[in-house]
Structures are given as structure tokens and as C-alpha cells.
XYZ file of C-alpha atoms in Angstrom:
498
model
C -47.906 272.602 -23.028
C -47.266 269.770 -20.706
C -49.037 267.995 -18.101
C -49.944 265.397 -12.424
C -51.424 262.687 -9.980
C -51.072 259.522 -7.484
C -54.749 255.774 -7.168
C -57.269 249.385 -9.626
C -60.702 249.604 -8.167
C -62.191 248.117 -4.902
C -63.628 244.856 -4.561
C -66.796 246.690 -5.049
C -65.014 249.138 -7.145
C -62.983 246.129 -8.077
C -66.079 244.085 -8.395
C -67.501 246.688 -10.766
C -64.532 246.271 -13.029
C -64.434 242.546 -12.579
C -68.045 242.324 -13.547
C -67.635 244.708 -16.450
C -64.760 242.577 -17.675
C -67.089 239.573 -17.531
C -70.025 241.390 -19.102
C -70.013 238.930 -21.976
C -70.942 236.245 -19.448
C -74.178 237.984 -18.629
C -73.364 239.467 -15.224
C -75.387 242.635 -15.636
C -78.024 241.239 -13.233
C -75.355 240.720 -10.598
C -74.245 244.329 -10.981
C -77.783 245.570 -10.591
C -78.267 243.487 -7.463
C -75.060 244.936 -6.005
C -76.304 248.462 -6.552
C -79.635 247.671 -4.918
C -78.235 245.637 -2.016
C -78.612 247.426 1.368
C -75.553 247.589 3.623
C -77.225 247.496 7.042
C -74.521 249.700 8.587
C -76.696 251.873 10.798
C -75.029 250.632 13.953
C -71.519 250.149 12.599
C -70.047 253.160 10.802
C -67.020 251.191 9.681
C -69.093 248.329 8.367
C -67.678 245.150 9.823
C -66.220 246.415 13.096
C -66.831 244.891 16.483
C -68.312 246.876 19.380
C -64.873 246.992 21.007
C -63.428 248.541 17.866
C -66.289 251.007 17.763
C -65.453 252.164 21.270
C -61.780 252.636 20.410
C -61.298 255.399 17.811
C -57.745 254.259 17.111
C -58.953 250.747 16.308
C -61.340 252.206 13.757
C -58.467 253.767 11.895
C -56.207 250.715 11.750
C -55.431 249.518 8.228
C -54.136 245.960 7.894
C -51.365 245.017 5.469
C -53.887 243.295 3.191
C -56.144 246.344 3.254
C -53.134 248.567 2.609
C -52.241 246.609 -0.502
C -55.820 246.741 -1.753
C -56.252 250.443 -1.064
C -53.315 251.158 -3.405
C -55.357 249.612 -6.232
C -58.817 250.902 -5.222
C -60.023 247.389 -4.371
C -61.375 247.996 -0.880
C -64.900 246.764 -0.128
C -67.623 249.313 0.679
C -68.264 247.753 4.100
C -64.586 248.406 4.952
C -64.632 252.021 3.837
C -67.993 253.504 4.791
C -67.979 255.871 7.778
C -70.637 258.052 9.315
C -68.412 260.958 10.347
C -65.238 262.610 9.076
C -63.451 261.782 12.347
C -63.780 258.074 11.591
C -62.217 258.272 8.113
C -58.623 256.972 8.198
C -55.797 258.981 6.690
C -55.223 256.405 3.973
C -52.587 258.512 2.196
C -50.506 258.793 5.346
C -50.814 255.042 5.950
C -49.710 254.368 2.358
C -46.079 255.441 2.935
C -44.696 251.903 3.515
C -46.593 250.691 0.452
C -45.141 253.491 -1.682
C -41.657 252.418 -0.609
C -42.357 248.681 -1.071
C -43.757 249.163 -4.583
C -40.815 251.363 -5.579
C -38.389 248.686 -4.396
C -40.390 246.047 -6.290
C -40.283 248.199 -9.435
C -36.512 248.516 -9.054
C -36.094 244.717 -8.891
C -38.497 244.016 -11.785
C -36.869 246.678 -13.973
C -33.437 245.198 -13.283
C -34.695 241.711 -14.200
C -36.586 242.896 -17.308
C -34.147 245.439 -18.721
C -30.924 245.044 -16.781
C -31.134 248.631 -15.549
C -32.779 250.759 -12.903
C -36.145 252.403 -13.691
C -34.771 255.938 -13.328
C -31.985 258.212 -12.111
C -31.115 258.998 -8.514
C -31.080 262.791 -8.916
C -34.487 262.798 -10.601
C -35.969 260.459 -7.982
C -34.700 262.644 -5.127
C -36.272 265.683 -6.797
C -39.599 263.879 -7.202
C -39.746 262.786 -3.572
C -38.678 266.308 -2.534
C -41.698 267.721 -4.364
C -43.936 265.218 -2.600
C -42.516 266.236 0.777
C -43.024 269.940 0.047
C -46.594 269.387 -1.122
C -47.580 267.821 2.221
C -45.985 270.349 4.569
C -48.979 272.766 4.614
C -51.158 269.981 6.047
C -49.135 270.187 9.273
C -50.848 273.485 10.028
C -54.337 273.140 8.570
C -56.791 270.679 7.088
C -56.796 270.318 3.303
C -58.806 272.976 1.462
C -60.369 270.141 -0.548
C -62.019 268.974 2.681
C -62.688 272.293 4.429
C -64.372 273.809 1.362
C -66.392 270.646 0.826
C -67.580 270.542 4.444
C -68.527 274.231 4.326
C -70.675 273.721 1.209
C -72.230 270.567 2.686
C -73.159 272.275 5.947
C -74.546 275.442 4.366
C -75.798 274.691 0.853
C -76.561 270.991 0.410
C -79.744 270.240 -1.491
C -80.301 266.682 -0.294
C -78.471 264.285 2.025
C -77.815 260.908 0.469
C -77.466 258.115 3.043
C -73.836 257.616 4.093
C -74.307 253.830 4.438
C -75.799 253.146 0.991
C -74.097 251.270 -1.842
C -75.752 253.721 -4.214
C -73.982 256.585 -2.470
C -70.643 254.752 -2.375
C -70.606 253.975 -6.106
C -72.045 257.341 -7.089
C -69.248 259.036 -5.155
C -66.682 256.797 -6.828
C -67.923 257.965 -10.232
C -68.425 261.580 -9.124
C -64.917 262.015 -7.715
C -63.360 260.414 -10.791
C -65.463 262.608 -13.099
C -64.463 265.711 -11.119
C -60.820 264.683 -11.303
C -61.005 264.327 -15.102
C -62.247 267.901 -15.504
C -59.850 269.327 -12.948
C -56.964 267.553 -14.670
C -58.046 268.722 -18.103
C -58.364 272.327 -16.968
C -54.955 272.050 -15.279
C -53.570 271.586 -18.798
C -55.774 274.113 -20.540
C -55.669 277.054 -18.086
C -52.241 278.607 -17.701
C -52.493 279.611 -14.035
C -53.605 276.080 -13.138
C -50.847 274.623 -15.295
C -48.376 276.626 -13.190
C -49.129 274.213 -10.361
C -49.638 271.028 -12.340
C -46.466 271.335 -14.448
C -44.441 270.263 -11.396
C -45.714 266.728 -11.815
C -44.741 266.659 -15.474
C -41.249 268.096 -15.050
C -39.616 264.692 -14.496
C -37.851 263.279 -17.558
C -38.119 259.776 -16.082
C -41.288 257.743 -15.708
C -41.349 255.544 -12.647
C -43.136 255.280 -9.310
C -41.120 258.103 -7.792
C -42.573 260.378 -10.494
C -46.015 259.830 -8.954
C -44.790 261.549 -5.797
C -43.701 264.685 -7.677
C -46.667 266.755 -6.530
C -47.383 270.477 -6.588
C -47.637 272.690 -3.515
C -50.241 275.002 -5.079
C -52.357 272.650 -7.208
C -54.740 271.827 -4.372
C -55.919 275.449 -4.246
C -57.765 275.012 -7.563
C -58.637 271.298 -7.603
C -61.297 271.646 -4.863
C -63.547 273.638 -7.190
C -64.221 270.617 -9.392
C -65.349 268.425 -6.509
C -67.527 271.000 -4.783
C -70.787 270.143 -6.666
C -70.708 266.751 -4.953
C -71.071 268.548 -1.605
C -74.650 269.406 -2.565
C -75.686 265.787 -1.891
C -72.731 263.487 -0.995
C -71.781 263.246 2.737
C -68.220 264.467 3.442
C -67.146 261.171 5.034
C -67.919 259.259 1.815
C -66.216 261.916 -0.315
C -63.074 261.887 1.867
C -62.626 258.144 1.346
C -62.891 258.304 -2.456
C -60.755 261.426 -2.734
C -57.910 259.487 -1.113
C -58.448 256.283 -3.096
C -58.569 258.205 -6.376
C -55.188 259.715 -5.514
C -53.657 256.432 -4.348
C -54.799 254.568 -7.465
C -52.741 256.884 -9.612
C -49.493 255.860 -7.908
C -49.031 252.417 -9.478
C -49.743 253.572 -13.044
C -46.502 255.592 -13.088
C -44.294 252.748 -14.312
C -42.751 251.275 -17.452
C -42.473 247.722 -16.100
C -46.166 246.989 -16.784
C -47.140 246.807 -20.436
C -50.641 246.085 -21.767
C -53.395 244.896 -19.416
C -55.702 243.496 -22.095
C -59.450 244.200 -21.748
C -58.851 246.392 -18.681
C -57.294 248.957 -21.028
C -60.826 249.684 -22.283
C -62.097 250.774 -18.871
C -59.244 251.623 -16.525
C -56.523 254.218 -16.598
C -53.436 252.004 -16.938
C -49.651 252.493 -17.057
C -49.828 252.444 -20.860
C -52.491 255.175 -21.009
C -50.730 257.306 -18.425
C -47.356 257.007 -20.147
C -48.982 258.779 -23.080
C -50.171 261.534 -20.768
C -46.633 262.140 -19.513
C -45.079 262.184 -22.986
C -43.841 265.330 -24.662
C -44.258 263.840 -28.163
C -46.762 265.849 -30.170
C -49.239 262.969 -30.246
C -49.163 262.792 -26.447
C -49.892 266.436 -25.632
C -53.121 267.033 -23.689
C -54.311 263.415 -23.831
C -55.520 260.827 -21.289
C -56.561 262.966 -18.327
C -58.241 260.072 -16.498
C -57.749 259.359 -12.821
C -59.162 255.849 -12.414
C -61.492 255.279 -15.390
C -60.273 255.948 -18.950
C -63.901 256.047 -20.121
C -64.022 259.839 -19.568
C -61.281 260.377 -22.152
C -63.068 258.078 -24.574
C -66.336 259.967 -24.047
C -64.884 263.489 -24.306
C -62.439 262.895 -27.164
C -59.122 263.151 -25.331
C -58.070 259.486 -25.521
C -54.850 258.457 -27.214
C -53.397 254.942 -27.309
C -49.681 254.391 -26.813
C -47.799 253.740 -30.050
C -44.405 255.269 -30.853
C -41.629 255.538 -28.239
C -42.420 258.178 -25.631
C -40.049 260.885 -24.410
C -41.106 262.186 -21.008
C -41.178 265.605 -19.404
C -42.080 269.171 -20.270
C -41.918 270.309 -23.880
C -39.306 272.832 -22.708
C -37.283 271.030 -19.983
C -36.337 273.133 -16.958
C -32.957 271.397 -16.386
C -32.773 271.770 -12.614
C -33.156 269.733 -9.442
C -33.729 272.764 -7.213
C -37.142 272.210 -5.564
C -38.407 275.806 -5.637
C -37.642 276.156 -9.340
C -39.407 272.859 -9.973
C -42.453 274.127 -8.083
C -42.677 277.773 -9.120
C -40.733 278.445 -12.332
C -43.908 278.637 -14.438
C -45.440 281.217 -12.107
C -42.364 283.370 -12.762
C -42.883 282.841 -16.495
C -46.551 283.900 -16.248
C -45.600 287.016 -14.270
C -43.025 287.997 -16.911
C -45.360 287.246 -19.818
C -48.217 289.152 -18.154
C -46.260 292.417 -18.007
C -44.636 291.906 -21.406
C -47.956 291.291 -23.212
C -49.787 294.446 -24.376
C -53.510 294.998 -23.858
C -55.816 294.178 -20.927
C -57.591 291.340 -22.719
C -54.291 289.782 -23.750
C -52.993 290.034 -20.179
C -56.152 288.268 -18.985
C -55.548 285.598 -21.663
C -51.997 284.997 -20.431
C -53.480 283.841 -17.131
C -56.614 281.998 -18.219
C -55.886 280.587 -21.680
C -53.600 277.663 -22.430
C -49.859 277.497 -21.648
C -49.070 277.691 -25.369
C -51.295 280.705 -26.074
C -49.951 283.976 -27.430
C -51.562 286.993 -29.140
C -53.146 285.893 -32.405
C -53.033 282.190 -31.524
C -55.846 279.720 -30.674
C -56.785 279.289 -27.006
C -54.489 276.286 -26.539
C -51.704 277.486 -28.822
C -50.364 275.965 -32.022
C -49.408 272.292 -32.073
C -46.711 272.977 -34.681
C -44.875 275.102 -32.126
C -44.381 272.090 -29.860
C -40.762 270.954 -30.333
C -40.386 267.765 -32.373
C -39.163 264.703 -30.510
C -36.301 262.881 -32.223
C -35.901 260.028 -29.740
C -32.301 261.071 -29.128
C -33.084 263.468 -26.285
C -30.774 263.114 -23.277
C -32.407 263.790 -19.885
C -30.785 266.452 -17.749
C -28.539 264.797 -15.150
C -26.378 266.017 -12.311
C -22.631 266.031 -12.975
C -21.797 265.567 -9.295
C -19.496 262.771 -8.124
C -20.839 259.454 -6.856
C -19.534 260.321 -3.394
C -21.526 263.565 -3.309
C -24.635 261.729 -4.499
C -24.219 259.223 -1.672
C -23.903 262.140 0.758
C -27.111 263.660 -0.651
C -28.952 260.346 -0.223
C -27.826 259.994 3.419
C -28.884 263.555 4.285
C -32.150 263.104 2.427
C -32.870 259.867 4.321
C -32.188 261.573 7.667
C -34.526 264.416 6.673
C -37.250 261.885 5.773
C -37.013 260.324 9.221
C -37.558 263.723 10.875
C -40.320 264.465 8.349
C -42.239 261.275 9.189
C -41.657 261.806 12.900
C -43.006 265.353 12.630
C -46.236 264.161 11.041
C -46.585 261.377 13.609
C -46.130 263.799 16.539
C -47.755 266.936 15.129
C -50.577 266.880 17.696
C -48.131 267.126 20.614
C -45.530 269.459 19.107
C -45.718 273.207 19.706
C -46.387 275.524 16.768
C -42.868 276.922 17.143
C -41.323 273.453 16.915
C -43.492 272.573 13.918
C -42.497 275.762 12.135
C -38.788 275.284 12.857
C -38.898 271.676 11.683
C -40.674 272.677 8.472
C -38.023 275.346 7.863
C -35.277 272.768 8.394
C -36.947 270.331 5.979
C -37.269 273.055 3.320
C -33.650 274.113 3.916
C -32.495 270.504 3.496
C -34.410 270.014 0.246
C -33.091 273.309 -1.133
C -29.515 272.532 -0.165
C -29.630 269.077 -1.774
C -31.054 270.659 -4.929
C -28.226 273.208 -4.959
C -25.638 270.447 -4.515
C -27.097 268.362 -7.355
C -27.248 271.428 -9.610
C -23.716 272.388 -8.488
C -24.957 275.904 -7.882
C -22.610 278.669 -6.662
C -22.683 278.981 -2.867
C -24.098 275.452 -2.477
C -21.277 274.820 0.005
C -22.262 277.879 2.057
C -25.904 276.777 2.137
C -24.946 273.256 3.230
C -22.655 274.624 5.951
C -25.524 276.778 7.233
C -27.948 273.852 7.112
C -25.683 271.645 9.220
C -25.259 274.483 11.742
C -29.035 274.926 11.921
C -29.427 271.202 12.571
C -27.075 271.297 15.555
C -28.770 274.430 16.929
C -32.242 272.871 16.675
C -30.985 269.732 18.409
C -29.424 271.750 21.230
C -32.655 273.726 21.688
C -34.743 270.534 21.739
C -36.709 271.192 18.537
C -35.076 268.231 16.756
C -34.323 264.970 18.502
C -32.703 261.868 16.998
C -35.217 259.060 16.616
C -32.849 256.936 18.754
C -31.693 259.066 21.731
C -28.455 257.074 22.016
C -27.453 258.455 18.607
C -27.443 262.090 19.764
C -23.673 262.192 20.224
C -23.080 260.412 16.891
C -25.250 263.013 15.133
C -23.297 265.837 16.745
C -20.008 264.330 15.537
C -21.367 263.685 12.016
C -22.778 267.176 11.534
C -19.715 268.819 13.076
C -17.559 267.030 10.500
C -19.968 268.177 7.767
C -19.725 271.788 8.973
C -15.929 271.624 8.903
C -15.846 270.043 5.430
C -18.336 272.385 3.791
C -16.927 275.399 5.641
C -13.416 274.746 4.289
C -14.857 274.167 0.827
C -16.768 277.452 1.033
C -13.584 279.332 1.925
C -11.702 277.753 -0.979
C -14.484 278.726 -3.393
C -14.505 282.272 -2.007
C -10.731 282.609 -2.445
C -10.849 281.144 -5.957
C -13.698 283.467 -6.961
C -15.957 280.637 -8.128
C -18.976 282.377 -6.567
C -18.922 285.076 -9.190
């Protein structure tokens, strides 16, 4: 049994929390007046935009640095984040990339100052970011199912239409999305087939900001169910904003450099609360499912405060950095267990009961079967040389540049080019995983990957971000082909593939 996620709360959401924190000062009347205050946004879907900005769709979607910082902590004001149509809603997650990187660098510096060491391991961080990259690739070809399903329900089955420009609607959606996330997250731990997706996020044995990016490819295909009731009355444009902010809020809580946040611990999901959720200690299992507000765990009996030292990861570590195993190993386990378990009802239970269930056991399994944590556990690490790790980082960085460029240009790229680029990205992630795991035939895979890169460049499907570097890339990858090709031949002759 083991446990996923990436979003403090907006000025309004932030102001809610600020006011709650000052409740002892008698601010309840202020809160009530905020809820009742009209927004007067009928002629300005983005709230405080000028007419020139209204006429320019791109201007509507600009996010300033200050807004970018605040969106990471859910402290955007309603009049900055209320839109009439889906087309006006910015892709906040896409715009968060530089803030993800900046916060990870800040965490690295703070951890070094606090503890004299880095917040995690390179191989684990590469695997986490790889999972994040994989999880976003499907969005190159289609809109998220969380949005398409929501829009379909809204257009065909809504009961009432709450006003898109109302503070009531904004705050209600904030609470509704967070409530839906709590129940999705809880079921993702209590239903085996849903856990098959969510376990990816929990497979890291480190706990740092890169862990937040370790997302599942398949999780989104069940999470939409828990938000769909909101489509009966909440406009899609309001929902789309809060869905993104709820995700972004969960990024910063994946860290060990922040300890206790005082009174905010009573209301918010914090790094301390979420560390418990990621622990594989028995007292941590299936606790603290919150997205933004920890109040849901307190209400529904799943809250657990942090006490003894936490060991992170799955209760049965998978010991690999290969991205497809990280994503899909539990699906393979379910498939095997399904056919090995006798009886139709038991087979059904393998899929829909808890990950720890077995015939004759309670729905969620037996807590005594969870391995004891001694505190002496050693995280699985790659035994590769420092030189090979540096090579992996360089290739990974180059892949990230093409990845970001692909998303930026997806509207002008042909479907064939998109597909070929996605295949190259997946091939790169797989090859790096093989190299870190020191898998047999890793050299052959890397040789093939470098050849594919040169072929795609020659055919025009991949282009260096700086055209003047084209020749340098050809030289670099030709050297890589020669190196890994020779190494492959040596391994073949020595029989190390067997």
C-alpha cells in the first residue's frame, strides 16, 4: 500500500486563509463581506484588463513574474483569474516551468546551507522529471480528459449555471475542486486499479521538489470522475482555473527544507503533512490525502501528524530508474494476480479492492503485513560512474529543450513531426533509464537513439534551437554513435548480454 500530486492559497484564497488565521481578531464579518462582494466583471472577463488587452487574446494569457510566483502558492486574486470562456483561461501549468526550475534551485541552495548536502540524488531526480515529461506527452495530441469530460457534462446535463464572474462561484469552486481531489486521492490509494497509476508518484525514495513532478501517465483517466459533479453547476472556465491551481499548489509542499508552519498547519496541507503521506512507515500509510486544505483529512479521519523519522517510497521498492517500469509495473502485478487468484469475485476484488488485499483479508489488507521500517533503509542508487551520469544529464537536458520547443510549436508542427518527436523523447527517457540501471543492451539502445536523432535532424523533424549549432550536434552525436557502437560490440563479444 503506498501512495501522488503537484499546488498556499490566493489572495482571495490567500485572503481566506489569512483571515482564518486571524479569526481570533474577529474578522468573520470581513470574510462574509468578501463572499457577498460583487465583482462587476461583466465587461472584462479577465477582471482588471484594459480594452487593448481584451482585444488581444495573447495579452489575456500573459502571466507576470509576480503572478507566476503567486500562482505557485494559490494566492492569485479572483479578479486576476476569472474568465468567461475556456479560450481565455491561461495554461498556468505550462507557464509554471521556469518557476518549477527556480524553486528546485532554491531548494538545492537552502538544503546545502541547512544540512550541508543536496536534497536528493541525481538518478532519482532524473527519473522523477522523466515521469513528469511522459505524463504530459498525451496532451500534445488532445485536450485533457479532465476538461473534455467536464465540458461535455456541462453542455448536456448541467442543472443550473452559476455566474462565472461571482465571488461565490470562485470560492465554491475552490472548495469543490479541493474536495473532489481529496476523494480522488483517497480512492487512488484504496482501489487497486487506480493505485496502479498513482503509485508512480510514490515510487521515489527521496522527498524533494523533483518528486512533485513524478506524475503518472494513466492517473488522469480516473481522476476526472471525482470532479464531474461540479459540471452540473460550475462553469468550465472557473473549474479550469482551480484545477490548475490545485495542482500547482502541491508542488512546493514536496520538500524537507520547510519544517512547521505554525497555525497554518491546522488548515493547509503543508510540507510536514505531505511528508507523512509519502512515508512508508506504518503510521504514514493511507494518511493525509489533502490537496490544498488539510481540513478534509481532519473531518474524514485520515489525518496524521508527523512524528518519528520518515522513510519515503513504496512499501516494496521497485529498485529501477527505467521509466516504463516506474509507470506500469503495478499494472503488470495486477494482471498476474488477476489470473493467479481463483474465483470470479476474488478476481473482481483484485482490481477494485485495496493494493494490500488478498483472499480472506479486509478490503484494504492487513497493516501487520506492511514491512517494518528500521530507519536503516538504503535507497536504491545507480552504480554508474560519475562520467556516465554527467553524460545522462547532458542528453536529458538536450531532450528537455526539444520537449519544451515541441510544446511551444505544437500548433504549427505536422502530426507526423509531433509523433516522431514524441517517439524520440520516449526513446531518450528509456535509454537514460537503461544506462542508469546498467541494463544489458543499454549500449545498443543508446547507439540506436543517437542514430535516430541524426536521421530526424536530416529529415527536418528535429532542429537545433540555435541553427548555427547544427554541425556541432552532428559531430557530438556521431562521436556518441561511435563510442556506444564500439561498446556494444565489446559487450557482444564478451557475452555480457546473456
